[in-house]
Coordinates of C-alpha atoms and ligand atoms in Angstrom, one line a residue:
M11 CA 27.7 14.0 2.4
T12 CA 29.8 17.0 3.7
R13 CA 29.2 17.9 7.1
S14 CA 31.0 20.2 9.5
S15 CA 32.2 19.9 13.0
R16 CA 32.0 23.7 13.2
I17 CA 28.9 23.5 15.4
S18 CA 28.3 27.1 16.7
G19 CA 26.9 27.4 20.2
F20 CA 27.2 23.6 20.9
Y21 CA 28.0 24.3 24.4
K22 CA 24.8 26.4 24.8
R23 CA 22.6 23.4 24.1
S24 CA 21.2 21.1 26.7
L25 CA 23.1 17.9 27.5
K26 CA 20.2 15.9 25.7
E27 CA 20.5 18.0 22.6
R28 CA 24.0 17.7 22.3
S29 CA 23.8 13.8 22.8
Q30 CA 21.3 13.8 20.0
L31 CA 23.3 15.9 17.8
V32 CA 26.3 13.5 18.2
G33 CA 24.1 10.6 17.9
E34 CA 22.7 11.8 14.5
W35 CA 26.4 12.6 13.5
A36 CA 27.6 9.2 14.1
G37 CA 24.4 7.2 13.4
L38 CA 24.0 5.8 16.9
T39 CA 21.1 3.6 17.9
P40 CA 18.9 4.4 20.9
H41 CA 20.8 1.9 22.9
E42 CA 24.1 3.4 22.0
Q43 CA 22.6 6.8 22.9
D44 CA 21.7 5.4 26.3
V45 CA 25.2 4.3 26.7
L46 CA 26.6 7.9 25.9
E47 CA 24.2 9.3 28.5
G48 CA 25.2 7.0 31.3
L49 CA 22.0 5.1 31.4
S50 CA 23.4 2.0 30.2
G51 CA 27.2 1.0 29.4
L52 CA 29.8 -0.4 31.4
N53 CA 28.4 -2.5 34.3
A54 CA 29.9 -4.2 37.2
G55 CA 29.3 -7.6 35.5
Q56 CA 31.5 -6.6 32.6
A57 CA 34.0 -4.9 34.9
E58 CA 34.6 -8.3 36.6
H59 CA 35.6 -9.7 33.3
M60 CA 38.1 -6.8 32.7
I61 CA 40.0 -6.7 36.1
E62 CA 40.7 -8.7 39.2
N63 CA 38.7 -8.1 42.4
A64 CA 36.2 -5.9 40.8
I65 CA 33.6 -4.3 43.1
G66 CA 31.8 -1.9 40.7
V67 CA 32.5 0.8 37.9
Y68 CA 33.8 4.4 38.3
A69 CA 32.3 6.9 35.8
L70 CA 34.0 10.0 34.3
P71 CA 32.4 12.9 32.1
L72 CA 32.5 12.1 28.4
G73 CA 32.6 15.5 26.4
I74 CA 32.8 16.2 22.7
A75 CA 35.2 18.5 21.0
T76 CA 34.0 20.4 18.1
N77 CA 35.5 22.2 15.3
F78 CA 38.3 19.8 14.3
L79 CA 39.3 19.7 10.6
V80 CA 42.2 17.1 10.2
N81 CA 43.4 16.7 6.5
G82 CA 40.2 18.3 5.1
K83 CA 37.9 16.0 7.2
D84 CA 35.6 17.0 10.0
Y85 CA 35.6 15.2 13.2
L86 CA 33.7 15.5 16.5
V87 CA 36.3 14.3 18.9
P88 CA 35.2 12.4 22.3
M89 CA 37.1 13.2 25.3
V90 CA 37.0 11.7 28.7
I91 CA 38.2 14.0 31.4
E92 CA 37.4 15.1 35.0
E93 CA 39.2 18.6 34.6
P94 CA 37.1 21.7 33.8
S95 CA 38.0 23.8 30.8
V96 CA 39.8 21.3 28.7
V97 CA 37.1 20.4 26.3
A98 CA 36.0 24.0 25.8
A99 CA 39.5 25.2 25.4
V100 CA 40.6 22.6 22.8
S101 CA 37.2 23.3 21.0
N102 CA 38.3 27.0 20.9
A103 CA 41.6 26.2 19.8
A104 CA 40.4 23.8 17.1
R105 CA 38.4 26.6 15.6
L106 CA 41.3 29.0 15.3
F107 CA 43.4 26.2 13.5
R108 CA 40.4 25.6 11.3
E109 CA 40.8 29.4 10.1
G110 CA 44.2 28.4 8.9
G111 CA 42.8 25.3 7.0
G112 CA 42.9 23.0 9.8
F113 CA 45.4 20.4 10.8
I114 CA 47.7 18.4 8.3
T115 CA 49.1 15.3 9.9
S116 CA 51.1 12.2 9.2
S117 CA 52.1 9.1 11.0
D118 CA 54.6 6.1 11.0
E119 CA 53.5 2.6 10.4
P120 CA 52.4 0.9 13.5
I121 CA 55.5 -0.6 14.3
M122 CA 56.2 -1.5 18.0
I123 CA 59.5 -2.7 19.6
G124 CA 59.8 -6.0 21.5
Q125 CA 62.9 -6.3 23.7
I126 CA 64.7 -9.5 24.8
Q127 CA 67.4 -9.1 27.3
V128 CA 70.3 -11.6 26.9
L129 CA 72.8 -12.1 29.7
D130 CA 75.9 -14.4 30.6
L131 CA 77.5 -13.9 27.4
V132 CA 81.2 -14.4 26.8
D133 CA 81.2 -11.6 23.9
V134 CA 78.4 -9.3 23.5
N135 CA 79.4 -8.0 20.4
A136 CA 79.9 -11.3 18.9
A137 CA 76.5 -12.4 20.0
A138 CA 75.2 -9.4 18.4
E139 CA 76.7 -10.3 15.1
I140 CA 75.4 -13.8 15.2
V141 CA 71.7 -12.4 15.9
L142 CA 72.1 -10.1 12.9
A143 CA 73.3 -12.8 10.8
H144 CA 70.1 -14.9 11.6
K145 CA 67.7 -11.7 11.1
A146 CA 65.6 -13.4 8.3
E147 CA 64.9 -16.6 10.1
L148 CA 64.2 -15.0 13.3
M149 CA 61.7 -12.7 11.8
A150 CA 60.0 -15.7 9.9
E151 CA 59.9 -17.4 13.3
A152 CA 58.2 -14.3 14.9
D153 CA 55.5 -14.3 12.1
K154 CA 54.6 -18.0 12.9
V155 CA 52.8 -16.6 16.1
G156 CA 51.5 -13.4 14.7
G157 CA 47.9 -14.8 14.2
S158 CA 45.5 -12.3 12.4
I159 CA 48.2 -9.6 12.5
V160 CA 50.3 -11.2 10.0
R161 CA 47.2 -12.2 7.8
H162 CA 46.2 -8.5 7.9
G163 CA 49.7 -7.5 6.5
G164 CA 51.5 -7.0 9.7
G165 CA 54.3 -8.9 11.4
A166 CA 57.9 -8.7 11.9
R167 CA 59.8 -5.8 10.3
D168 CA 63.3 -5.9 11.4
I169 CA 65.6 -7.2 14.3
Q170 CA 68.0 -4.6 15.9
V171 CA 70.7 -5.3 18.4
R172 CA 71.9 -2.9 21.4
P173 CA 74.9 -4.3 23.2
I174 CA 75.3 -2.7 26.7
L175 CA 78.9 -3.5 27.5
N176 CA 78.8 -2.3 31.2
S177 CA 76.2 -2.4 33.7
S178 CA 76.0 -3.4 37.5
V179 CA 75.0 -6.9 36.7
G180 CA 77.6 -7.2 33.8
P181 CA 77.4 -7.0 30.0
M182 CA 74.1 -7.7 28.2
L183 CA 72.7 -7.6 24.7
I184 CA 69.3 -6.2 24.0
V185 CA 67.7 -7.6 21.0
H186 CA 64.8 -5.6 19.5
L187 CA 62.2 -7.1 17.5
L188 CA 60.4 -4.4 15.1
Y189 CA 56.7 -5.6 14.6
D190 CA 53.9 -4.1 12.6
T191 CA 50.9 -4.7 14.8
Q192 CA 48.2 -3.1 12.2
D193 CA 45.3 -1.7 13.9
A194 CA 46.2 -3.2 17.5
M195 CA 48.2 -1.5 20.2
G196 CA 49.9 -4.8 20.0
A197 CA 51.3 -5.5 23.4
N198 CA 50.0 -9.0 23.4
A199 CA 51.2 -9.6 19.9
I200 CA 54.6 -8.3 20.6
N201 CA 55.0 -10.1 24.0
T202 CA 53.9 -13.4 22.3
A203 CA 56.4 -13.0 19.5
V204 CA 59.2 -12.2 21.9
E205 CA 58.5 -15.0 24.2
H206 CA 58.6 -17.3 21.3
L207 CA 62.0 -16.1 19.9
A208 CA 63.6 -16.3 23.3
P209 CA 64.7 -20.1 23.1
Q210 CA 66.1 -19.4 19.6
I211 CA 68.1 -16.4 20.7
E212 CA 69.4 -18.4 23.6
M213 CA 70.5 -21.0 21.3
L214 CA 72.2 -18.7 18.6
T215 CA 74.2 -16.5 21.3
G216 CA 74.8 -19.1 24.3
G217 CA 73.5 -16.7 26.5
R218 CA 70.5 -16.6 29.0
V219 CA 67.3 -14.7 28.3
N220 CA 65.9 -12.8 31.0
L221 CA 63.0 -10.3 30.2
R222 CA 61.0 -10.6 26.9
I223 CA 58.6 -7.5 26.7
L224 CA 57.4 -4.8 24.5
S225 CA 58.9 -1.2 25.1
N226 CA 56.6 1.6 25.7
L227 CA 59.1 4.1 23.9
T228 CA 57.2 3.3 20.7
D229 CA 59.5 5.9 18.8
Q230 CA 59.0 3.9 15.5
R231 CA 55.3 4.5 15.8
K232 CA 55.0 8.4 15.9
A233 CA 52.1 10.6 14.9
R234 CA 52.5 14.3 13.6
A235 CA 50.4 17.3 13.4
E236 CA 50.8 20.7 12.2
G237 CA 48.7 23.8 11.6
M238 CA 48.6 27.5 11.2
I239 CA 46.5 30.3 12.8
P240 CA 46.2 33.5 11.1
A241 CA 47.7 36.4 13.4
R242 CA 44.3 38.3 13.0
E243 CA 42.5 35.4 14.8
L244 CA 44.8 36.1 17.9
A245 CA 44.0 39.8 18.2
S246 CA 42.1 41.0 21.3
D247 CA 41.1 44.2 22.9
H248 CA 44.4 44.4 24.6
M249 CA 46.8 42.9 22.1
R250 CA 47.4 43.0 18.5
G251 CA 47.5 39.7 16.5
E252 CA 51.3 40.0 15.8
E253 CA 52.1 40.7 19.5
A254 CA 50.0 37.6 20.5
V255 CA 51.9 35.5 17.8
Q256 CA 55.3 36.8 19.4
S257 CA 54.2 36.1 22.9
I258 CA 52.9 32.4 22.1
V259 CA 56.2 31.8 20.1
E260 CA 58.1 32.9 23.2
A261 CA 56.1 30.7 25.4
G262 CA 56.7 27.6 23.1
V263 CA 60.4 28.4 23.2
F264 CA 60.4 28.5 26.8
A265 CA 59.2 25.0 26.9
E266 CA 61.9 24.1 24.5
V267 CA 64.8 25.2 26.5
D268 CA 63.5 24.6 30.3
P269 CA 62.5 21.3 31.7
Y270 CA 60.5 22.9 34.5
R271 CA 58.3 24.7 31.8
A272 CA 58.3 21.8 29.4
T273 CA 56.8 19.5 32.1
T274 CA 53.7 21.7 32.5
H275 CA 53.7 22.5 28.7
N276 CA 53.5 18.7 28.0
K277 CA 50.9 18.2 30.8
G278 CA 48.9 20.6 28.9
I279 CA 49.2 18.6 25.7
M280 CA 48.4 15.4 27.6
N281 CA 45.2 16.8 28.9
G282 CA 43.9 16.6 25.4
I283 CA 45.6 13.5 24.3
D284 CA 44.8 11.4 27.4
A285 CA 41.2 12.3 27.2
V286 CA 41.0 10.9 23.6
V287 CA 43.1 7.7 24.6
I288 CA 40.8 7.1 27.6
A289 CA 37.5 7.6 25.4
T290 CA 38.7 5.2 23.0
G291 CA 39.5 2.5 25.6
N292 CA 43.3 2.8 24.9
D293 CA 46.1 2.4 27.5
W294 CA 46.9 6.0 28.6
R295 CA 49.6 4.9 31.1
A296 CA 51.4 3.4 27.9
I297 CA 50.9 6.7 26.0
E298 CA 52.1 8.9 28.9
A299 CA 55.3 6.8 29.3
G300 CA 56.0 6.9 25.7
A301 CA 55.4 10.6 25.4
H302 CA 57.5 11.6 28.4
A303 CA 60.5 9.3 27.4
Y304 CA 60.2 10.7 24.0
A305 CA 60.3 14.2 25.3
A306 CA 63.7 13.4 27.0
R307 CA 65.2 11.5 24.0
N308 CA 68.2 13.9 23.7
G309 CA 69.1 13.8 27.3
Q310 CA 67.2 16.7 28.2
Y311 CA 63.4 16.9 29.0
T312 CA 61.9 19.2 26.3
S313 CA 58.6 20.1 24.6
L314 CA 56.6 17.7 22.4
S315 CA 55.6 20.7 20.2
K316 CA 57.1 23.7 18.4
W317 CA 55.7 27.2 17.8
W318 CA 57.0 29.8 15.2
Q319 CA 55.9 32.7 13.2
D320 CA 55.9 32.0 9.4
A321 CA 56.9 34.3 6.6
D322 CA 53.4 35.9 6.5
G323 CA 53.6 36.7 10.1
N324 CA 50.9 34.0 11.1
L325 CA 51.3 31.6 14.0
R326 CA 52.5 28.0 13.2
G327 CA 52.7 25.0 15.4
S328 CA 53.6 21.4 15.2
I329 CA 53.8 18.4 17.4
E330 CA 55.5 14.9 17.2
L331 CA 55.1 12.0 19.6
P332 CA 54.8 8.3 19.9
L333 CA 51.2 7.2 19.7
A334 CA 50.8 3.3 20.1
L335 CA 46.9 3.4 19.7
G336 CA 44.5 0.6 18.7
T337 CA 41.1 0.4 17.3
V338 CA 40.9 -3.4 18.3
G339 CA 42.1 -5.3 21.3
G340 CA 42.5 -4.2 24.8
A341 CA 39.4 -2.4 26.2
T342 CA 38.6 -0.9 22.8
K343 CA 35.9 -3.4 22.1
V344 CA 35.2 -4.4 25.8
H345 CA 34.1 -1.0 27.1
P346 CA 30.7 -0.1 25.4
A347 CA 31.5 3.7 25.4
A348 CA 34.9 2.9 23.8
G349 CA 33.6 1.5 20.7
L350 CA 31.0 4.4 20.5
A351 CA 34.0 6.9 20.8
L352 CA 35.5 5.2 17.6
K353 CA 32.1 5.3 16.0
I354 CA 31.8 9.1 16.7
L355 CA 35.3 9.6 15.2
G356 CA 34.2 7.8 12.3
T357 CA 37.4 5.5 12.0
Q358 CA 38.6 1.9 12.6
S359 CA 42.2 2.8 11.5
A360 CA 44.7 3.0 14.5
R361 CA 46.9 5.5 12.2
E362 CA 43.8 7.9 11.7
L363 CA 43.1 7.7 15.4
A364 CA 46.8 8.5 16.3
E365 CA 46.9 11.5 13.9
I366 CA 43.5 13.0 15.2
T367 CA 45.0 12.6 18.7
A368 CA 48.0 14.4 17.9
S369 CA 45.8 17.2 16.5
V370 CA 43.9 17.3 19.8
G371 CA 47.3 17.5 21.6
L372 CA 48.6 20.5 19.5
A373 CA 45.1 22.3 19.8
Q374 CA 45.1 21.8 23.5
N375 CA 48.6 23.1 23.7
L376 CA 47.7 26.1 21.8
A377 CA 44.7 26.8 24.1
A378 CA 47.0 26.8 27.2
I379 CA 49.7 28.8 25.9
K380 CA 47.7 31.3 24.2
A381 CA 45.8 31.9 27.4
L382 CA 49.0 32.1 29.3
A383 CA 50.8 34.4 27.0
T384 CA 47.8 36.7 26.5
E385 CA 45.1 37.0 29.2
G386 CA 46.4 34.5 31.7
I387 CA 44.8 31.2 32.5
Q388 CA 42.8 32.0 35.4
R389 CA 40.3 34.2 33.7
G390 CA 38.5 31.3 31.9
H391 CA 39.5 28.5 34.2
M392 CA 38.0 30.1 37.4
R393 CA 34.5 30.2 35.9
M394 CA 34.8 26.3 35.5
H395 CA 36.5 25.8 38.7
A396 CA 33.5 27.8 40.4
R397 CA 31.0 25.2 38.8
Q398 CA 33.1 22.3 40.4
L399 CA 33.1 24.2 43.8
A400 CA 29.4 24.8 43.6
V401 CA 28.7 21.0 42.9
A402 CA 31.3 20.1 45.7
A403 CA 29.3 22.6 48.1
G404 CA 26.2 20.6 47.3
A405 CA 24.4 22.7 44.5
S406 CA 22.5 20.7 41.9
G407 CA 20.3 21.9 38.9
E408 CA 19.9 25.5 38.2
L409 CA 21.2 26.2 41.7
V410 CA 24.8 25.4 40.3
G411 CA 24.6 28.4 37.8
R412 CA 23.2 30.9 40.5
V413 CA 26.1 30.0 42.8
V414 CA 28.7 30.4 40.1
Q415 CA 27.3 33.8 39.1
A416 CA 27.3 34.9 42.6
M417 CA 31.0 33.7 43.2
V418 CA 32.1 35.2 39.9
K419 CA 30.4 38.5 40.4
E420 CA 31.8 38.7 44.1
G421 CA 35.4 37.5 42.7
N422 CA 35.3 35.0 45.6
I423 CA 35.6 31.6 44.1
R424 CA 36.2 29.3 47.1
L425 CA 34.6 26.4 48.7
E426 CA 33.7 28.0 51.8
R427 CA 31.8 30.9 50.0
A428 CA 30.2 28.2 47.8
K429 CA 28.8 26.4 50.7
V430 CA 27.3 29.7 52.2
L431 CA 25.8 30.7 48.9
V432 CA 24.4 27.2 48.4
L433 CA 22.5 27.6 51.7
E434 CA 21.4 31.2 51.0
L435 CA 20.4 30.8 47.5
A436 CA 18.7 27.4 47.9
S437 CA 16.4 29.0 50.3
N438 CA 15.8 32.1 48.4
P439 CA 15.0 31.2 44.8
V440 CA 14.1 35.0 44.1
Y441 CA 17.6 36.2 44.5
N442 CA 19.4 35.7 41.2
P443 CA 22.5 37.7 40.6
V444 CA 22.7 37.6 36.8
A445 CA 19.7 35.7 35.5
G446 CA 20.1 33.4 32.8
A447 CA 23.6 34.4 31.9
D448 CA 25.4 31.1 32.9
Ligands
NDP521 P1 44.8 -7.7 22.1 O1 45.6 -8.8 22.2 O2 43.5 -7.7 22.9 O3 44.3 -7.4 20.7 C1 45.2 -7.6 19.6 C2 44.6 -8.6 18.7 O4 43.6 -8.4 18.1 C3 45.8 -9.0 17.5 O5 46.7 -9.7 18.3 C4 45.0 -9.8 16.9 O6 44.8 -11.1 17.4 C5 43.7 -9.3 16.9 N1 43.2 -8.4 15.7 C6 42.1 -8.4 15.0 N2 42.0 -7.5 14.0 C7 43.1 -7.0 14.0 C8 43.7 -6.0 13.2 N3 42.9 -5.3 12.3 N4 45.0 -5.4 13.5 C9 45.5 -5.9 14.5 N5 45.1 -7.0 15.3 C10 43.9 -7.4 15.1 O7 45.3 -6.2 22.5 P2 46.8 -5.6 22.3 O8 47.8 -6.7 21.9 O9 46.7 -4.4 21.2 O10 47.2 -5.2 23.6 C11 46.4 -4.1 24.3 C12 46.4 -4.2 25.7 O11 47.6 -4.7 26.3 C13 45.9 -3.0 26.5 O12 44.9 -3.3 27.4 C14 47.2 -2.8 27.4 O13 46.7 -2.1 28.6 C15 47.7 -4.1 27.6 N6 49.3 -4.3 27.9 C16 50.2 -3.2 27.8 C17 51.5 -3.4 28.1 C18 52.2 -2.4 28.2 O14 51.9 -1.2 27.6 N7 53.6 -2.3 28.7 C19 51.9 -4.7 28.7 C20 50.9 -5.7 28.6 C21 49.6 -5.4 28.2 P3 44.6 -12.5 16.7 O15 45.8 -12.7 15.9 O16 44.4 -13.6 17.8 O17 43.2 -12.3 16.0

């Protein structure tokens, strides 16, 4: 069956209609639909088995980004985020990429790095040689504790050494175990493997092992996405398409050369990436740590994406970052909504998930720099901000829309004004600044 994630007017439908549409898309059961709508789902009893000292659960909004076309396949993308505008912006950007054929993606094998820190060595370089000489038997040893990952075709792929000749605690040898973790993020598998190898490393080198732990700089496990937006799609009343392309390229280069801009630029990328990572029950701290370390890999913090004008005058963008995401393990199967997010995405492949997530990052980046380089970010953002202020001021139901309309019309989008409007409009159901427009 061919189906399209290009769902025009998705945002205009009621929450119930949107939820049902997504339920039909993913073939969700009525119970699963209840989980999506927050009527069921993670409860305090389950939370107690996830973390220590649990006292309850903390909910966040779950939205759906539309219009994603990745390698010719349509996706509805679940995103968990508290920040307004992100989901609308990324859906709009995905629509623009769609006009250029959608995203083309690739990813590395799911190879993680486990680190073993060896100290008290007489000769660090000699110890490194010894470890390399025993590479095959060390890898075979790691695979002995690999469990189902090895049975699924994963396991040890390489042993590498990184001698550190000078440090404030003396020389040390860092041994890296490169390990294919298949569809898992793989923290536990890696940690098990490096703990298992430590005694053998001590025996071979005569040194003392201290830390044995995975690295979150998963630069062997990157995902990439690229896409094109026809210049005509970027034209507006006050800017020609070619001008918009140029402004967006200039904005992208600003982030390449300036760490102050790159930080905000990458924050925008992570708005989208984190939202998918959280929705699918993955470890967003790990993803954040890896992304920013990768952005600084050449000694200066820089952009995770690149933007340029192609030979036809159209805008092209690409992104590359480490994305150690799992579809098994961690919270992916424990959190009821995380399993549903994967079901909505229609994948159980960790690499496919990483590639979709990279596409979301690129689309989110386009949304931000397009707004900044053309009309400015506040125009679209303030309306969503007004909604949050209205709710914070105590509005609910249809009153939210009326308070927003009034604030936007007045050009006075502040909490104090929202509070006054809530009082005024709540007691005056007739007054309706722009009926039905919100
Ligand atoms: P799990 O150990 O929960 O799950 C992975 C396990 O699932 C595998 O080891 C394997 O175990 C099993 N499995 C079943 N099917 C597959 C398959 N197709 N592919 C791969 N494995 C399969 O989780 P992870 O090891 O992925 O670790 C993720 C968790 O670790 C996250 O919650 C993260 O927060 C946490 N963590 C993160 C750290 C960090 O980032 N620095 C440090 C420590 C923990 P088996 O062989 O037993 O079947």
